PDB file of C-alpha atoms and ligand atoms in Angstrom:
ATOM      1  CA  UNK A   5       0.000   0.000   0.000  1.00 73.00           C
ATOM      2  CA  UNK A   6       1.632   3.247  -1.115  1.00 90.00           C
ATOM      3  CA  UNK A   7      -1.044   5.885  -0.526  1.00 96.00           C
ATOM      4  CA  UNK A   8      -3.811   6.090   2.090  1.00 97.00           C
ATOM      5  CA  UNK A   9      -6.761   7.452   0.169  1.00 96.00           C
ATOM      6  CA  UNK A  10      -9.953   5.657   1.213  1.00 96.00           C
ATOM      7  CA  UNK A  11     -11.056   2.916   3.596  1.00 96.00           C
ATOM      8  CA  UNK A  12     -11.831   0.588   0.688  1.00 96.00           C
ATOM      9  CA  UNK A  13      -8.094  -0.171   0.692  1.00 96.00           C
ATOM     10  CA  UNK A  14      -8.167  -1.762   4.147  1.00 97.00           C
ATOM     11  CA  UNK A  15      -8.786  -5.469   4.709  1.00 97.00           C
ATOM     12  CA  UNK A  16      -9.268  -7.362   7.939  1.00 98.00           C
ATOM     13  CA  UNK A  17      -5.820  -9.050   8.287  1.00 98.00           C
ATOM     14  CA  UNK A  18      -4.088  -5.720   7.595  1.00 98.00           C
ATOM     15  CA  UNK A  19      -6.297  -3.962  10.190  1.00 98.00           C
ATOM     16  CA  UNK A  20      -5.449  -6.565  12.813  1.00 98.00           C
ATOM     17  CA  UNK A  21      -1.724  -6.195  12.203  1.00 98.00           C
ATOM     18  CA  UNK A  22      -2.010  -2.387  12.278  1.00 98.00           C
ATOM     19  CA  UNK A  23      -3.799  -2.533  15.637  1.00 98.00           C
ATOM     20  CA  UNK A  24      -1.092  -4.822  17.040  1.00 98.00           C
ATOM     21  CA  UNK A  25       1.481  -2.303  15.841  1.00 98.00           C
ATOM     22  CA  UNK A  26      -0.499   0.583  17.377  1.00 98.00           C
ATOM     23  CA  UNK A  27      -0.474  -1.296  20.703  1.00 98.00           C
ATOM     24  CA  UNK A  28       3.318  -1.600  20.391  1.00 98.00           C
ATOM     25  CA  UNK A  29       3.634   2.120  19.648  1.00 98.00           C
ATOM     26  CA  UNK A  30       2.028   2.953  23.014  1.00 97.00           C
ATOM     27  CA  UNK A  31       5.225   1.807  24.713  1.00 95.00           C
ATOM     28  CA  UNK A  32       7.817   2.558  22.046  1.00 96.00           C
ATOM     29  CA  UNK A  33      11.011   3.628  23.838  1.00 94.00           C
ATOM     30  CA  UNK A  34      11.830   7.300  23.275  1.00 87.00           C
ATOM     31  CA  UNK A  35      15.288   6.382  21.939  1.00 91.00           C
ATOM     32  CA  UNK A  36      13.864   4.072  19.266  1.00 93.00           C
ATOM     33  CA  UNK A  37      13.897   6.200  16.126  1.00 96.00           C
ATOM     34  CA  UNK A  38      12.811   3.974  13.232  1.00 97.00           C
ATOM     35  CA  UNK A  39      12.087   6.971  10.947  1.00 98.00           C
ATOM     36  CA  UNK A  40      15.175   9.008  11.772  1.00 97.00           C
ATOM     37  CA  UNK A  41      16.128  11.147   8.747  1.00 98.00           C
ATOM     38  CA  UNK A  42      12.652  10.909   7.154  1.00 98.00           C
ATOM     39  CA  UNK A  43      10.444  13.949   6.585  1.00 98.00           C
ATOM     40  CA  UNK A  44       6.645  14.197   6.703  1.00 98.00           C
ATOM     41  CA  UNK A  45       4.940  17.210   5.090  1.00 98.00           C
ATOM     42  CA  UNK A  46       1.551  18.187   6.524  1.00 98.00           C
ATOM     43  CA  UNK A  47      -0.388  20.361   4.067  1.00 96.00           C
ATOM     44  CA  UNK A  48      -3.793  21.418   5.417  1.00 96.00           C
ATOM     45  CA  UNK A  49      -6.180  23.525   3.312  1.00 94.00           C
ATOM     46  CA  UNK A  50      -8.867  23.197   6.039  1.00 92.00           C
ATOM     47  CA  UNK A  51      -8.554  23.802   9.803  1.00 92.00           C
ATOM     48  CA  UNK A  52      -7.470  20.949  12.050  1.00 95.00           C
ATOM     49  CA  UNK A  53      -6.222  20.437  15.583  1.00 94.00           C
ATOM     50  CA  UNK A  54      -6.131  16.683  16.116  1.00 97.00           C
ATOM     51  CA  UNK A  55      -5.292  15.268  12.719  1.00 98.00           C
ATOM     52  CA  UNK A  56      -2.410  17.579  11.887  1.00 98.00           C
ATOM     53  CA  UNK A  57      -0.894  17.652  15.365  1.00 98.00           C
ATOM     54  CA  UNK A  58      -1.248  13.905  15.908  1.00 98.00           C
ATOM     55  CA  UNK A  59       0.384  13.184  12.529  1.00 98.00           C
ATOM     56  CA  UNK A  60       3.230  15.515  13.478  1.00 98.00           C
ATOM     57  CA  UNK A  61       3.517  14.072  16.984  1.00 98.00           C
ATOM     58  CA  UNK A  62       3.519  10.554  15.518  1.00 98.00           C
ATOM     59  CA  UNK A  63       6.310  11.409  13.072  1.00 98.00           C
ATOM     60  CA  UNK A  64       8.424  13.040  15.784  1.00 97.00           C
ATOM     61  CA  UNK A  65       7.892  10.148  18.203  1.00 97.00           C
ATOM     62  CA  UNK A  66       9.260   7.883  15.463  1.00 98.00           C
ATOM     63  CA  UNK A  67      12.376  10.065  15.227  1.00 98.00           C
ATOM     64  CA  UNK A  68      11.373  11.769  11.978  1.00 98.00           C
ATOM     65  CA  UNK A  69      10.977  15.436  11.076  1.00 98.00           C
ATOM     66  CA  UNK A  70       8.018  17.510   9.927  1.00 98.00           C
ATOM     67  CA  UNK A  71       7.511  20.402   7.514  1.00 98.00           C
ATOM     68  CA  UNK A  72       4.072  21.947   7.609  1.00 95.00           C
ATOM     69  CA  UNK A  73       1.638  24.531   6.358  1.00 91.00           C
ATOM     70  CA  UNK A  74      -1.352  24.672   8.644  1.00 84.00           C
ATOM     71  CA  UNK A  75      -3.428  27.054   6.526  1.00 84.00           C
ATOM     72  CA  UNK A  76      -2.446  26.126   2.994  1.00 81.00           C
ATOM     73  CA  UNK A  77      -5.370  28.028   1.453  1.00 80.00           C
ATOM     74  CA  UNK A  78      -3.824  31.286   2.691  1.00 81.00           C
ATOM     75  CA  UNK A  79      -0.180  30.591   3.471  1.00 75.00           C
ATOM     76  CA  UNK A  80       0.780  28.460   0.483  1.00 77.00           C
ATOM     77  CA  UNK A  81       0.940  29.425  -3.182  1.00 79.00           C
ATOM     78  CA  UNK A  82      -2.658  28.196  -3.532  1.00 78.00           C
ATOM     79  CA  UNK A  83      -3.587  31.833  -2.902  1.00 78.00           C
ATOM     80  CA  UNK A  84      -1.653  32.748  -6.055  1.00 80.00           C
ATOM     81  CA  UNK A  85      -3.628  30.177  -8.024  1.00 82.00           C
ATOM     82  CA  UNK A  86      -1.363  27.139  -7.804  1.00 86.00           C
ATOM     83  CA  UNK A  87      -3.235  23.849  -8.286  1.00 90.00           C
ATOM     84  CA  UNK A  88      -3.113  21.103  -5.688  1.00 91.00           C
ATOM     85  CA  UNK A  89      -1.445  18.899  -8.319  1.00 93.00           C
ATOM     86  CA  UNK A  90       1.444  21.348  -8.800  1.00 92.00           C
ATOM     87  CA  UNK A  91       1.840  21.771  -5.050  1.00 92.00           C
ATOM     88  CA  UNK A  92       2.020  17.995  -4.566  1.00 94.00           C
ATOM     89  CA  UNK A  93       4.545  17.543  -7.393  1.00 94.00           C
ATOM     90  CA  UNK A  94       6.797  20.017  -5.668  1.00 94.00           C
ATOM     91  CA  UNK A  95       6.298  18.899  -2.048  1.00 95.00           C
ATOM     92  CA  UNK A  96       6.955  15.287  -3.022  1.00 95.00           C
ATOM     93  CA  UNK A  97      10.489  16.483  -3.756  1.00 96.00           C
ATOM     94  CA  UNK A  98      10.809  17.943  -0.257  1.00 97.00           C
ATOM     95  CA  UNK A  99       9.349  15.156   1.895  1.00 98.00           C
ATOM     96  CA  UNK A 100       9.138  11.358   2.129  1.00 98.00           C
ATOM     97  CA  UNK A 101       5.368  11.401   2.740  1.00 98.00           C
ATOM     98  CA  UNK A 102       2.588  13.995   2.645  1.00 98.00           C
ATOM     99  CA  UNK A 103      -0.481  14.183   4.890  1.00 98.00           C
ATOM    100  CA  UNK A 104      -2.990  16.453   3.196  1.00 97.00           C
ATOM    101  CA  UNK A 105      -6.418  17.826   4.112  1.00 97.00           C
ATOM    102  CA  UNK A 106      -8.473  19.587   1.445  1.00 95.00           C
ATOM    103  CA  UNK A 107     -11.905  21.213   1.418  1.00 92.00           C
ATOM    104  CA  UNK A 108     -12.839  19.625  -1.918  1.00 92.00           C
ATOM    105  CA  UNK A 109     -14.057  16.028  -2.109  1.00 91.00           C
ATOM    106  CA  UNK A 110     -11.842  14.265  -4.648  1.00 91.00           C
ATOM    107  CA  UNK A 111      -8.901  16.705  -4.497  1.00 92.00           C
ATOM    108  CA  UNK A 112      -6.676  14.213  -2.703  1.00 95.00           C
ATOM    109  CA  UNK A 113      -7.408  11.535  -5.289  1.00 94.00           C
ATOM    110  CA  UNK A 114      -5.993  13.984  -7.848  1.00 93.00           C
ATOM    111  CA  UNK A 115      -2.954  14.668  -5.660  1.00 93.00           C
ATOM    112  CA  UNK A 116      -2.142  10.961  -5.572  1.00 94.00           C
ATOM    113  CA  UNK A 117      -1.811  10.826  -9.364  1.00 94.00           C
ATOM    114  CA  UNK A 118       1.160  13.209  -9.388  1.00 95.00           C
ATOM    115  CA  UNK A 119       3.031  12.379  -6.174  1.00 94.00           C
ATOM    116  CA  UNK A 120       6.221  10.324  -6.069  1.00 91.00           C
ATOM    117  CA  UNK A 121       5.860   9.778  -2.307  1.00 97.00           C
ATOM    118  CA  UNK A 122       3.041   8.333  -0.153  1.00 97.00           C
ATOM    119  CA  UNK A 123       0.030  10.624   0.285  1.00 97.00           C
ATOM    120  CA  UNK A 124      -2.195  10.267   3.348  1.00 98.00           C
ATOM    121  CA  UNK A 125      -5.744  11.601   3.055  1.00 97.00           C
ATOM    122  CA  UNK A 126      -6.289  13.630   6.232  1.00 97.00           C
ATOM    123  CA  UNK A 127      -9.859  14.520   5.191  1.00 95.00           C
ATOM    124  CA  UNK A 128     -11.264  15.661   1.852  1.00 92.00           C
ATOM    125  CA  UNK A 129     -14.284  17.929   2.320  1.00 89.00           C
ATOM    126  CA  UNK A 130     -17.383  15.849   3.053  1.00 87.00           C
ATOM    127  CA  UNK A 131     -15.723  12.819   1.399  1.00 89.00           C
ATOM    128  CA  UNK A 132     -13.554  10.530   3.517  1.00 93.00           C
ATOM    129  CA  UNK A 133     -11.240  10.598   6.527  1.00 96.00           C
ATOM    130  CA  UNK A 134      -9.612   7.158   6.400  1.00 97.00           C
ATOM    131  CA  UNK A 135      -7.008   7.560   9.143  1.00 98.00           C
ATOM    132  CA  UNK A 136      -9.749   8.776  11.506  1.00 98.00           C
ATOM    133  CA  UNK A 137     -11.720   5.612  10.704  1.00 98.00           C
ATOM    134  CA  UNK A 138      -8.640   3.550  11.575  1.00 98.00           C
ATOM    135  CA  UNK A 139      -8.226   5.247  14.938  1.00 98.00           C
ATOM    136  CA  UNK A 140     -11.975   4.963  15.572  1.00 98.00           C
ATOM    137  CA  UNK A 141     -12.033   1.214  14.970  1.00 98.00           C
ATOM    138  CA  UNK A 142      -8.826   0.862  16.968  1.00 98.00           C
ATOM    139  CA  UNK A 143     -10.517   2.721  19.844  1.00 98.00           C
ATOM    140  CA  UNK A 144     -13.461   0.287  19.742  1.00 98.00           C
ATOM    141  CA  UNK A 145     -10.982  -2.618  19.774  1.00 98.00           C
ATOM    142  CA  UNK A 146      -9.064  -1.076  22.674  1.00 98.00           C
ATOM    143  CA  UNK A 147     -12.050   0.010  24.760  1.00 98.00           C
ATOM    144  CA  UNK A 148     -14.581  -2.794  24.151  1.00 98.00           C
ATOM    145  CA  UNK A 149     -12.067  -5.585  23.509  1.00 97.00           C
ATOM    146  CA  UNK A 150     -13.484  -6.647  20.137  1.00 98.00           C
ATOM    147  CA  UNK A 151     -14.524  -5.279  16.742  1.00 98.00           C
ATOM    148  CA  UNK A 152     -17.080  -7.989  15.925  1.00 98.00           C
ATOM    149  CA  UNK A 153     -20.658  -8.188  17.245  1.00 98.00           C
ATOM    150  CA  UNK A 154     -20.742  -4.443  17.834  1.00 98.00           C
ATOM    151  CA  UNK A 155     -23.907  -2.333  17.870  1.00 98.00           C
ATOM    152  CA  UNK A 156     -22.973   1.260  17.072  1.00 98.00           C
ATOM    153  CA  UNK A 157     -25.294   4.278  17.046  1.00 98.00           C
ATOM    154  CA  UNK A 158     -24.019   7.089  14.797  1.00 98.00           C
ATOM    155  CA  UNK A 159     -25.555  10.412  15.731  1.00 98.00           C
ATOM    156  CA  UNK A 160     -25.665  13.953  14.336  1.00 97.00           C
ATOM    157  CA  UNK A 161     -24.446  15.204  10.973  1.00 96.00           C
ATOM    158  CA  UNK A 162     -24.261  11.997   8.973  1.00 96.00           C
ATOM    159  CA  UNK A 163     -24.573  13.731   5.600  1.00 94.00           C
ATOM    160  CA  UNK A 164     -21.483  15.929   5.744  1.00 92.00           C
ATOM    161  CA  UNK A 165     -19.563  14.056   8.444  1.00 93.00           C
ATOM    162  CA  UNK A 166     -16.684  12.345   6.656  1.00 92.00           C
ATOM    163  CA  UNK A 167     -15.718  10.444   9.811  1.00 96.00           C
ATOM    164  CA  UNK A 168     -19.024   8.580  10.020  1.00 97.00           C
ATOM    165  CA  UNK A 169     -18.934   7.926   6.287  1.00 95.00           C
ATOM    166  CA  UNK A 170     -15.460   6.374   6.498  1.00 96.00           C
ATOM    167  CA  UNK A 171     -16.191   4.464   9.706  1.00 98.00           C
ATOM    168  CA  UNK A 172     -19.410   3.013   8.227  1.00 98.00           C
ATOM    169  CA  UNK A 173     -17.452   1.725   5.243  1.00 98.00           C
ATOM    170  CA  UNK A 174     -14.693   0.344   7.456  1.00 98.00           C
ATOM    171  CA  UNK A 175     -17.220  -1.553   9.575  1.00 98.00           C
ATOM    172  CA  UNK A 176     -17.763  -3.804   6.531  1.00 98.00           C
ATOM    173  CA  UNK A 177     -14.519  -5.483   7.654  1.00 98.00           C
ATOM    174  CA  UNK A 178     -16.166  -6.590  10.910  1.00 98.00           C
ATOM    175  CA  UNK A 179     -18.615  -9.418  11.531  1.00 98.00           C
ATOM    176  CA  UNK A 180     -22.194  -9.060  12.723  1.00 97.00           C
ATOM    177  CA  UNK A 181     -22.024  -5.299  13.106  1.00 97.00           C
ATOM    178  CA  UNK A 182     -25.271  -3.371  13.527  1.00 98.00           C
ATOM    179  CA  UNK A 183     -25.457   0.369  12.822  1.00 98.00           C
ATOM    180  CA  UNK A 184     -28.248   2.685  13.954  1.00 98.00           C
ATOM    181  CA  UNK A 185     -28.229   6.095  12.259  1.00 98.00           C
ATOM    182  CA  UNK A 186     -29.733   8.935  14.322  1.00 98.00           C
ATOM    183  CA  UNK A 187     -29.810  12.215  12.395  1.00 97.00           C
ATOM    184  CA  UNK A 188     -32.027  15.220  11.734  1.00 96.00           C
ATOM    185  CA  UNK A 189     -33.799  14.851   8.373  1.00 95.00           C
ATOM    186  CA  UNK A 190     -31.619  17.439   6.633  1.00 93.00           C
ATOM    187  CA  UNK A 191     -28.395  15.578   7.417  1.00 96.00           C
ATOM    188  CA  UNK A 192     -29.324  11.907   7.172  1.00 97.00           C
ATOM    189  CA  UNK A 193     -26.716   9.399   6.000  1.00 97.00           C
ATOM    190  CA  UNK A 194     -26.361   9.502   2.224  1.00 96.00           C
ATOM    191  CA  UNK A 195     -27.534   6.653   0.010  1.00 97.00           C
ATOM    192  CA  UNK A 196     -24.059   5.783  -1.315  1.00 96.00           C
ATOM    193  CA  UNK A 197     -23.040   4.585   2.159  1.00 97.00           C
ATOM    194  CA  UNK A 198     -26.340   2.785   2.801  1.00 98.00           C
ATOM    195  CA  UNK A 199     -25.996   1.005  -0.551  1.00 98.00           C
ATOM    196  CA  UNK A 200     -22.412  -0.019   0.250  1.00 98.00           C
ATOM    197  CA  UNK A 201     -23.545  -1.415   3.612  1.00 98.00           C
ATOM    198  CA  UNK A 202     -26.403  -3.319   1.958  1.00 98.00           C
ATOM    199  CA  UNK A 203     -24.018  -4.793  -0.610  1.00 98.00           C
ATOM    200  CA  UNK A 204     -21.734  -5.980   2.205  1.00 97.00           C
ATOM    201  CA  UNK A 205     -24.616  -7.373   4.286  1.00 97.00           C
ATOM    202  CA  UNK A 206     -24.123  -4.948   7.179  1.00 98.00           C
ATOM    203  CA  UNK A 207     -27.326  -4.402   9.169  1.00 98.00           C
ATOM    204  CA  UNK A 208     -28.369  -0.766   9.510  1.00 98.00           C
ATOM    205  CA  UNK A 209     -31.490   1.119  10.495  1.00 98.00           C
ATOM    206  CA  UNK A 210     -32.570   4.692  11.088  1.00 98.00           C
ATOM    207  CA  UNK A 211     -33.961   5.843  14.436  1.00 98.00           C
ATOM    208  CA  UNK A 212     -35.264   9.241  15.506  1.00 97.00           C
ATOM    209  CA  UNK A 213     -35.224   8.556  19.267  1.00 98.00           C
ATOM    210  CA  UNK A 214     -31.680   9.037  20.586  1.00 98.00           C
ATOM    211  CA  UNK A 215     -32.418   7.467  23.952  1.00 98.00           C
ATOM    212  CA  UNK A 216     -33.839   4.316  22.340  1.00 98.00           C
ATOM    213  CA  UNK A 217     -30.717   4.051  20.165  1.00 98.00           C
ATOM    214  CA  UNK A 218     -28.441   4.464  23.198  1.00 98.00           C
ATOM    215  CA  UNK A 219     -30.191   1.698  25.140  1.00 98.00           C
ATOM    216  CA  UNK A 220     -29.100  -0.908  22.582  1.00 93.00           C
ATOM    217  CA  UNK A 221     -25.627   0.419  21.827  1.00 98.00           C
ATOM    218  CA  UNK A 222     -22.116  -0.745  22.619  1.00 98.00           C
ATOM    219  CA  UNK A 223     -20.806   2.447  21.054  1.00 98.00           C
ATOM    220  CA  UNK A 224     -22.483   5.821  20.588  1.00 98.00           C
ATOM    221  CA  UNK A 225     -20.586   7.868  17.993  1.00 98.00           C
ATOM    222  CA  UNK A 226     -21.731  11.479  18.300  1.00 98.00           C
ATOM    223  CA  UNK A 227     -20.782  14.088  15.677  1.00 98.00           C
ATOM    224  CA  UNK A 228     -20.850  17.859  15.298  1.00 96.00           C
ATOM    225  CA  UNK A 229     -23.348  19.505  12.953  1.00 95.00           C
ATOM    226  CA  UNK A 230     -20.927  20.945  10.377  1.00 89.00           C
ATOM    227  CA  UNK A 231     -21.951  24.565  10.133  1.00 90.00           C
ATOM    228  CA  UNK A 232     -19.345  25.279   7.443  1.00 87.00           C
ATOM    229  CA  UNK A 233     -21.011  22.883   4.982  1.00 86.00           C
ATOM    230  CA  UNK A 234     -24.496  24.501   5.111  1.00 90.00           C
ATOM    231  CA  UNK A 235     -25.656  26.983   2.458  1.00 88.00           C
ATOM    232  CA  UNK A 236     -27.240  29.317   5.008  1.00 92.00           C
ATOM    233  CA  UNK A 237     -27.122  30.101   8.725  1.00 93.00           C
ATOM    234  CA  UNK A 238     -30.877  29.437   9.000  1.00 92.00           C
ATOM    235  CA  UNK A 239     -30.504  25.909   7.573  1.00 90.00           C
ATOM    236  CA  UNK A 240     -27.827  25.238  10.199  1.00 92.00           C
ATOM    237  CA  UNK A 241     -29.870  26.772  13.038  1.00 92.00           C
ATOM    238  CA  UNK A 242     -32.829  24.561  12.097  1.00 90.00           C
ATOM    239  CA  UNK A 243     -30.760  21.425  12.672  1.00 92.00           C
ATOM    240  CA  UNK A 244     -28.302  22.189  15.461  1.00 90.00           C
ATOM    241  CA  UNK A 245     -29.068  21.029  18.973  1.00 91.00           C
ATOM    242  CA  UNK A 246     -31.463  18.291  17.840  1.00 94.00           C
ATOM    243  CA  UNK A 247     -29.500  15.488  19.494  1.00 97.00           C
ATOM    244  CA  UNK A 248     -27.516  16.345  22.620  1.00 98.00           C
ATOM    245  CA  UNK A 249     -25.843  13.796  24.896  1.00 98.00           C
ATOM    246  CA  UNK A 250     -26.045  15.076  28.468  1.00 98.00           C
ATOM    247  CA  UNK A 251     -26.046  13.425  31.900  1.00 98.00           C
ATOM    248  CA  UNK A 252     -29.711  12.493  31.543  1.00 98.00           C
ATOM    249  CA  UNK A 253     -29.110  10.866  28.144  1.00 98.00           C
ATOM    250  CA  UNK A 254     -26.213   8.893  29.644  1.00 98.00           C
ATOM    251  CA  UNK A 255     -28.687   7.127  31.985  1.00 98.00           C
ATOM    252  CA  UNK A 256     -29.919   5.318  28.843  1.00 98.00           C
ATOM    253  CA  UNK A 257     -26.467   3.975  27.941  1.00 98.00           C
ATOM    254  CA  UNK A 258     -25.437   0.492  29.172  1.00 98.00           C
ATOM    255  CA  UNK A 259     -22.605   0.378  31.714  1.00 98.00           C
ATOM    256  CA  UNK A 260     -20.226  -1.411  29.328  1.00 97.00           C
ATOM    257  CA  UNK A 261     -20.803   1.013  26.433  1.00 98.00           C
ATOM    258  CA  UNK A 262     -18.732   4.022  25.368  1.00 98.00           C
ATOM    259  CA  UNK A 263     -19.331   7.446  23.845  1.00 98.00           C
ATOM    260  CA  UNK A 264     -17.034   8.448  20.993  1.00 98.00           C
ATOM    261  CA  UNK A 265     -16.748  11.695  19.040  1.00 98.00           C
ATOM    262  CA  UNK A 266     -14.132  12.609  16.422  1.00 98.00           C
ATOM    263  CA  UNK A 267     -14.022  16.133  17.932  1.00 97.00           C
ATOM    264  CA  UNK A 268     -14.164  19.081  17.850  1.00 95.00           C
ATOM    265  CA  UNK A 269     -17.467  19.246  19.707  1.00 96.00           C
ATOM    266  CA  UNK A 270     -19.621  22.317  20.035  1.00 94.00           C
ATOM    267  CA  UNK A 271     -22.625  21.575  22.259  1.00 94.00           C
ATOM    268  CA  UNK A 272     -23.688  18.087  21.154  1.00 97.00           C
ATOM    269  CA  UNK A 273     -22.016  16.478  24.180  1.00 98.00           C
ATOM    270  CA  UNK A 274     -22.499  18.399  27.426  1.00 98.00           C
ATOM    271  CA  UNK A 275     -19.242  18.918  29.315  1.00 98.00           C
ATOM    272  CA  UNK A 276     -20.851  17.264  32.359  1.00 98.00           C
ATOM    273  CA  UNK A 277     -20.432  13.948  30.475  1.00 98.00           C
ATOM    274  CA  UNK A 278     -16.634  14.306  30.286  1.00 98.00           C
ATOM    275  CA  UNK A 279     -16.036  12.801  33.729  1.00 98.00           C
ATOM    276  CA  UNK A 280     -18.193   9.738  33.031  1.00 98.00           C
ATOM    277  CA  UNK A 281     -15.806   6.775  32.530  1.00 98.00           C
ATOM    278  CA  UNK A 282     -17.813   5.827  29.434  1.00 98.00           C
ATOM    279  CA  UNK A 283     -16.792   9.106  27.753  1.00 98.00           C
ATOM    280  CA  UNK A 284     -14.028   7.794  25.502  1.00 98.00           C
ATOM    281  CA  UNK A 285     -13.561  10.742  23.134  1.00 98.00           C
ATOM    282  CA  UNK A 286     -10.388  12.188  24.607  1.00 98.00           C
ATOM    283  CA  UNK A 287      -8.840   8.699  24.811  1.00 98.00           C
ATOM    284  CA  UNK A 288      -9.959   8.254  21.185  1.00 98.00           C
ATOM    285  CA  UNK A 289      -8.119  11.440  20.155  1.00 98.00           C
ATOM    286  CA  UNK A 290      -4.958  10.213  21.900  1.00 98.00           C
ATOM    287  CA  UNK A 291      -5.197   6.894  20.054  1.00 98.00           C
ATOM    288  CA  UNK A 292      -4.746   8.911  16.859  1.00 98.00           C
ATOM    289  CA  UNK A 293      -1.059   9.274  17.673  1.00 98.00           C
ATOM    290  CA  UNK A 294      -0.474   5.524  18.096  1.00 98.00           C
ATOM    291  CA  UNK A 295      -2.427   4.549  14.979  1.00 98.00           C
ATOM    292  CA  UNK A 296      -0.674   7.198  12.873  1.00 98.00           C
ATOM    293  CA  UNK A 297       2.707   6.059  14.248  1.00 98.00           C
ATOM    294  CA  UNK A 298       1.907   2.499  13.158  1.00 98.00           C
ATOM    295  CA  UNK A 299       0.794   3.734   9.743  1.00 98.00           C
ATOM    296  CA  UNK A 300       3.784   5.996   9.102  1.00 98.00           C
ATOM    297  CA  UNK A 301       6.174   3.297  10.243  1.00 98.00           C
ATOM    298  CA  UNK A 302       4.599   0.853   7.833  1.00 97.00           C
ATOM    299  CA  UNK A 303       4.713   3.301   4.891  1.00 97.00           C
ATOM    300  CA  UNK A 304       8.203   4.670   5.531  1.00 97.00           C
ATOM    301  CA  UNK A 305      10.014   2.191   7.765  1.00 95.00           C
TER     302      UNK A 305
HETATM  303  N1   CP B   7     -11.117  14.491  14.189  1.00 81.48           N
HETATM  304  C1   CP B   7     -10.607  15.471  13.398  1.00 81.48           C
HETATM  305  O1   CP B   7     -10.484  15.317  12.168  1.00 81.48           O
HETATM  306  O2   CP B   7     -10.261  16.598  14.085  1.00 81.48           O
HETATM  307  P1   CP B   7      -9.513  17.856  13.458  1.00 81.48           P
HETATM  308  O3   CP B   7     -10.490  18.491  12.481  1.00 81.48           O
HETATM  309  O4   CP B   7      -9.171  18.749  14.607  1.00 81.48           O
HETATM  310  O5   CP B   7      -8.297  17.363  12.730  1.00 81.48           O
END
């Protein structure tokens, strides 16, 4: 595997070996530097805290170096009209791998066609976020102890949320998974994902009652309503706040279950939930470092 573009690339045996590697990365000695002398470029045309910083942390923990532009739309030559293809041609001469986030679905697929070095899709508009899906499934494995026989409720902005799109597709690599989609009408899961799940025989259903969905879940995956993807403020206002997980909602969640969220959150998980041991979202974000270490080591080691 040269590039990381979409979750369709990932198969079960590879996932299992990646998760074993991610476990090993948790305790990698600080003086082990398997990627010493290698350079990762992080080129982000959309804002990010977790993905960019965890990629950079992962590279540095492996002994490698990082070059970065955190606001490529403004601080790279994109503002002068340079295409993403030309930027990638050039950066592939400066770095051994490139993690790129772009606001346009499909832009990273174009970048891959011109790059001499591995490209990692760090999110392409409302398209996919494959490394997030890897860390999400790894978190389920780490927290619940299995990735089969999981009932997951995905909540919130399922139309524009690339993390739930990628995770849904990745769950086709598990056995006997059941997905319940809980979303306001305007942001329901798109048909392309539902069709892919049907073709793979993954059970899914839609539910409007969040509490009912939580009662049957091993994992509740809450997401932010993505204001930046709406055409108007009023369309966003009509949808936001529909499904909030607060202390009362948590009384409907089984004791063994967890709450995940790719973050950032706005108000869809009340801060009072943060101290509940079932709130796994900050542990999930930390897992991003270990999974990205395992991935970079595999691509560049
Ligand atoms: N989960 C995630 O993609 O977060 P960032 O947008 O902060 O990278």
